[in-house]
Short mmCIF file of C-alpha atoms in Angstrom, two decimals:
data_model
loop_
_atom_site.label_atom_id
_atom_site.label_comp_id
_atom_site.label_asym_id
_atom_site.label_seq_id
_atom_site.Cartn_x
_atom_site.Cartn_y
_atom_site.Cartn_z
CA MET A 1168 -1.96 -18.01 -16.21
CA SER A 1169 -1.20 -16.43 -12.49
CA LYS A 1170 2.13 -17.14 -10.82
CA LEU A 1171 0.07 -15.67 -7.81
CA LYS A 1172 -2.52 -18.23 -7.87
CA ASP A 1173 -0.31 -21.04 -8.48
CA ILE A 1174 1.51 -20.38 -5.41
CA ALA A 1175 -1.56 -19.85 -3.23
CA ASP A 1176 -3.41 -23.39 -4.99
CA ALA A 1177 0.17 -25.67 -4.10
CA LEU A 1178 0.49 -24.06 -0.70
CA ALA A 1179 -3.57 -25.17 0.74
CA GLY A 1180 -2.74 -28.14 -1.32
CA GLU A 1181 0.31 -29.13 0.53
CA LEU A 1182 -0.95 -27.86 3.86
CA ASP A 1183 -4.53 -30.03 3.07
CA ASP A 1184 -1.56 -32.73 2.92
CA PHE A 1185 -0.30 -31.96 6.26
CA GLU A 1186 -0.68 -34.55 9.32
CA PHE A 1187 -1.20 -31.77 12.42
CA THR A 1188 -0.20 -33.22 15.00
CA SER A 1189 -1.11 -29.98 17.84
CA VAL A 1190 -4.98 -30.57 17.24
CA ILE A 1191 -7.24 -33.75 17.48
CA ALA A 1192 -9.14 -32.43 14.36
CA GLN A 1193 -7.56 -31.74 11.90
CA PRO A 1194 -8.31 -28.33 10.27
CA THR A 1195 -10.27 -28.42 6.69
CA VAL A 1196 -8.47 -25.94 4.21
CA GLN A 1197 -9.25 -24.65 1.26
CA ARG A 1198 -7.91 -22.27 -1.16
CA VAL A 1199 -10.41 -19.13 -1.74
CA ASN A 1200 -10.50 -15.29 -2.30
CA TRP A 1201 -12.64 -14.39 0.39
CA PRO A 1202 -12.81 -16.65 3.39
CA THR A 1203 -16.13 -16.23 5.05
CA TYR A 1204 -16.80 -18.26 8.04
CA ASP A 1205 -20.00 -18.28 10.53
CA ILE A 1206 -19.73 -19.32 14.10
CA GLU A 1207 -20.92 -22.63 12.97
CA SER A 1208 -18.23 -23.55 10.92
CA MET A 1209 -15.42 -22.63 13.10
CA SER A 1210 -16.32 -25.63 15.96
CA SER A 1211 -12.96 -27.33 14.55
CA PRO A 1212 -10.03 -25.31 12.86
CA VAL A 1213 -10.36 -23.65 9.35
CA ILE A 1214 -7.35 -23.13 7.22
CA ALA A 1215 -8.29 -20.34 4.31
CA VAL A 1216 -5.14 -19.54 1.46
CA VAL A 1217 -6.10 -16.22 -0.20
CA PRO A 1218 -3.82 -14.28 -2.53
CA ALA A 1219 -2.97 -11.70 -1.43
CA GLY A 1220 -0.24 -9.30 -3.66
CA ASP A 1221 2.54 -9.12 -5.70
CA ASP A 1222 5.02 -6.63 -5.38
CA ILE A 1223 6.85 -5.95 -8.24
CA LEU A 1224 11.00 -4.60 -8.10
CA ARG A 1225 13.51 -4.29 -11.57
CA VAL A 1226 16.80 -5.49 -10.90
CA ASP A 1227 17.73 -5.25 -14.45
CA ARG A 1228 16.66 -3.83 -17.53
CA GLN A 1229 14.92 -7.75 -18.62
CA HIS A 1230 14.36 -9.51 -15.49
CA HIS A 1231 11.92 -8.13 -12.11
CA GLN A 1232 11.70 -9.62 -8.70
CA HIS A 1233 8.55 -10.81 -7.71
CA ASP A 1234 7.67 -10.91 -3.96
CA TYR A 1235 4.40 -12.51 -4.10
CA THR A 1236 2.27 -12.62 -0.86
CA VAL A 1237 0.11 -15.05 0.75
CA ASN A 1238 -2.49 -14.85 3.30
CA VAL A 1239 -2.80 -17.95 5.65
CA PHE A 1240 -5.88 -17.42 8.15
CA VAL A 1241 -6.21 -19.82 10.74
CA GLY A 1242 -9.24 -19.80 13.26
CA ARG A 1243 -11.46 -21.53 15.30
CA HIS A 1244 -14.34 -20.92 17.51
CA THR A 1245 -12.08 -21.43 21.04
CA PRO A 1246 -15.38 -21.41 24.07
CA THR A 1247 -12.26 -22.39 26.30
CA GLU A 1248 -8.85 -21.02 27.17
CA ALA A 1249 -7.27 -24.85 26.57
CA LEU A 1250 -8.86 -24.34 22.86
CA ALA A 1251 -7.20 -20.87 22.73
CA ASP A 1252 -3.73 -22.89 23.39
CA GLU A 1253 -4.28 -24.97 21.28
CA MET A 1254 -4.59 -22.84 18.05
CA LEU A 1255 -1.88 -21.18 18.95
CA GLU A 1256 0.34 -24.14 18.64
CA LEU A 1257 -1.72 -25.05 15.83
CA ALA A 1258 -0.52 -21.44 13.94
CA GLU A 1259 2.60 -22.17 15.21
CA GLU A 1260 3.42 -25.82 13.15
CA VAL A 1261 1.38 -23.91 10.40
CA VAL A 1262 4.42 -21.84 10.52
CA ASP A 1263 6.88 -24.56 11.02
CA ALA A 1264 4.94 -26.10 8.09
CA ILE A 1265 5.03 -23.77 5.72
CA LEU A 1266 9.40 -23.23 6.21
CA ASP A 1267 10.19 -27.00 6.33
CA HIS A 1268 8.56 -27.02 2.47
CA SER A 1269 10.04 -30.07 1.40
CA TRP A 1270 7.52 -30.27 -1.15
CA THR A 1271 7.90 -31.78 -4.64
CA ASN A 1272 6.49 -29.34 -7.71
CA PHE A 1273 5.96 -26.00 -5.49
CA PRO A 1274 5.88 -23.47 -8.44
CA ALA A 1275 8.26 -20.67 -6.46
CA THR A 1276 11.44 -21.26 -3.73
CA SER A 1277 11.31 -21.25 0.29
CA PRO A 1278 9.74 -18.35 1.39
CA GLN A 1279 11.11 -15.22 1.80
CA ALA A 1280 9.25 -13.99 4.65
CA ILE A 1281 6.77 -15.07 6.80
CA GLU A 1282 4.49 -13.20 9.38
CA ILE A 1283 1.87 -14.02 11.81
CA VAL A 1284 -0.47 -12.07 13.62
CA ILE A 1285 -2.52 -13.60 16.12
CA ASN A 1286 -5.93 -12.35 16.64
CA PRO A 1287 -5.95 -9.21 14.82
CA ASP A 1288 -8.21 -6.86 16.34
CA ASP A 1289 -9.16 -8.60 19.25
CA GLY A 1290 -10.68 -11.81 17.22
CA LEU A 1291 -10.92 -13.15 20.68
CA ASN A 1292 -13.42 -10.87 22.42
CA ASP A 1293 -15.87 -11.45 18.71
CA ARG A 1294 -17.68 -14.46 20.33
CA ASN A 1295 -14.59 -16.51 21.06
CA VAL A 1296 -13.10 -16.95 18.50
CA TRP A 1297 -9.10 -17.24 17.70
CA ARG A 1298 -7.91 -16.43 14.38
CA ALA A 1299 -4.49 -15.54 13.39
CA VAL A 1300 -3.28 -13.89 9.81
CA ILE A 1301 0.31 -15.35 8.20
CA THR A 1302 1.25 -13.64 5.47
CA VAL A 1303 4.45 -15.61 3.62
CA THR A 1304 6.25 -13.94 0.82
CA TYR A 1305 8.03 -15.98 -1.91
CA ARG A 1306 10.40 -14.51 -4.02
CA THR A 1307 10.70 -15.32 -8.05
CA PHE A 1308 12.62 -13.35 -10.44
CA ARG A 1309 11.03 -13.45 -14.23
#
């Protein structure tokens, strides 16, 4: 049983159930290992939740701190400035939903850290595809 997979699955499920108000079309949410999209599948917003890593630190002889990292990819084909602005609002709303963390039966505590990178590698110039990568770190002790 993978705690990292459990966290990614739970986060994807919670984001899929969330009602986003910043966009007209609700994004499709998937938990995947390798997100692959073509421009046609990004005519509406997409969110992919990807397990990213586990940073382990010994805290005493019997316990370790695990910082589980999950990447949340947010993207859409945005041929207009208005759609690009809408996606920025969606990315911030995704962060707000993650920070709210009022979910039941979630396999970790609230996020320890969140980082958002807008248009890594200049994504807007890639056929007007807007994207963001939100890195979420959850800390647990075992």
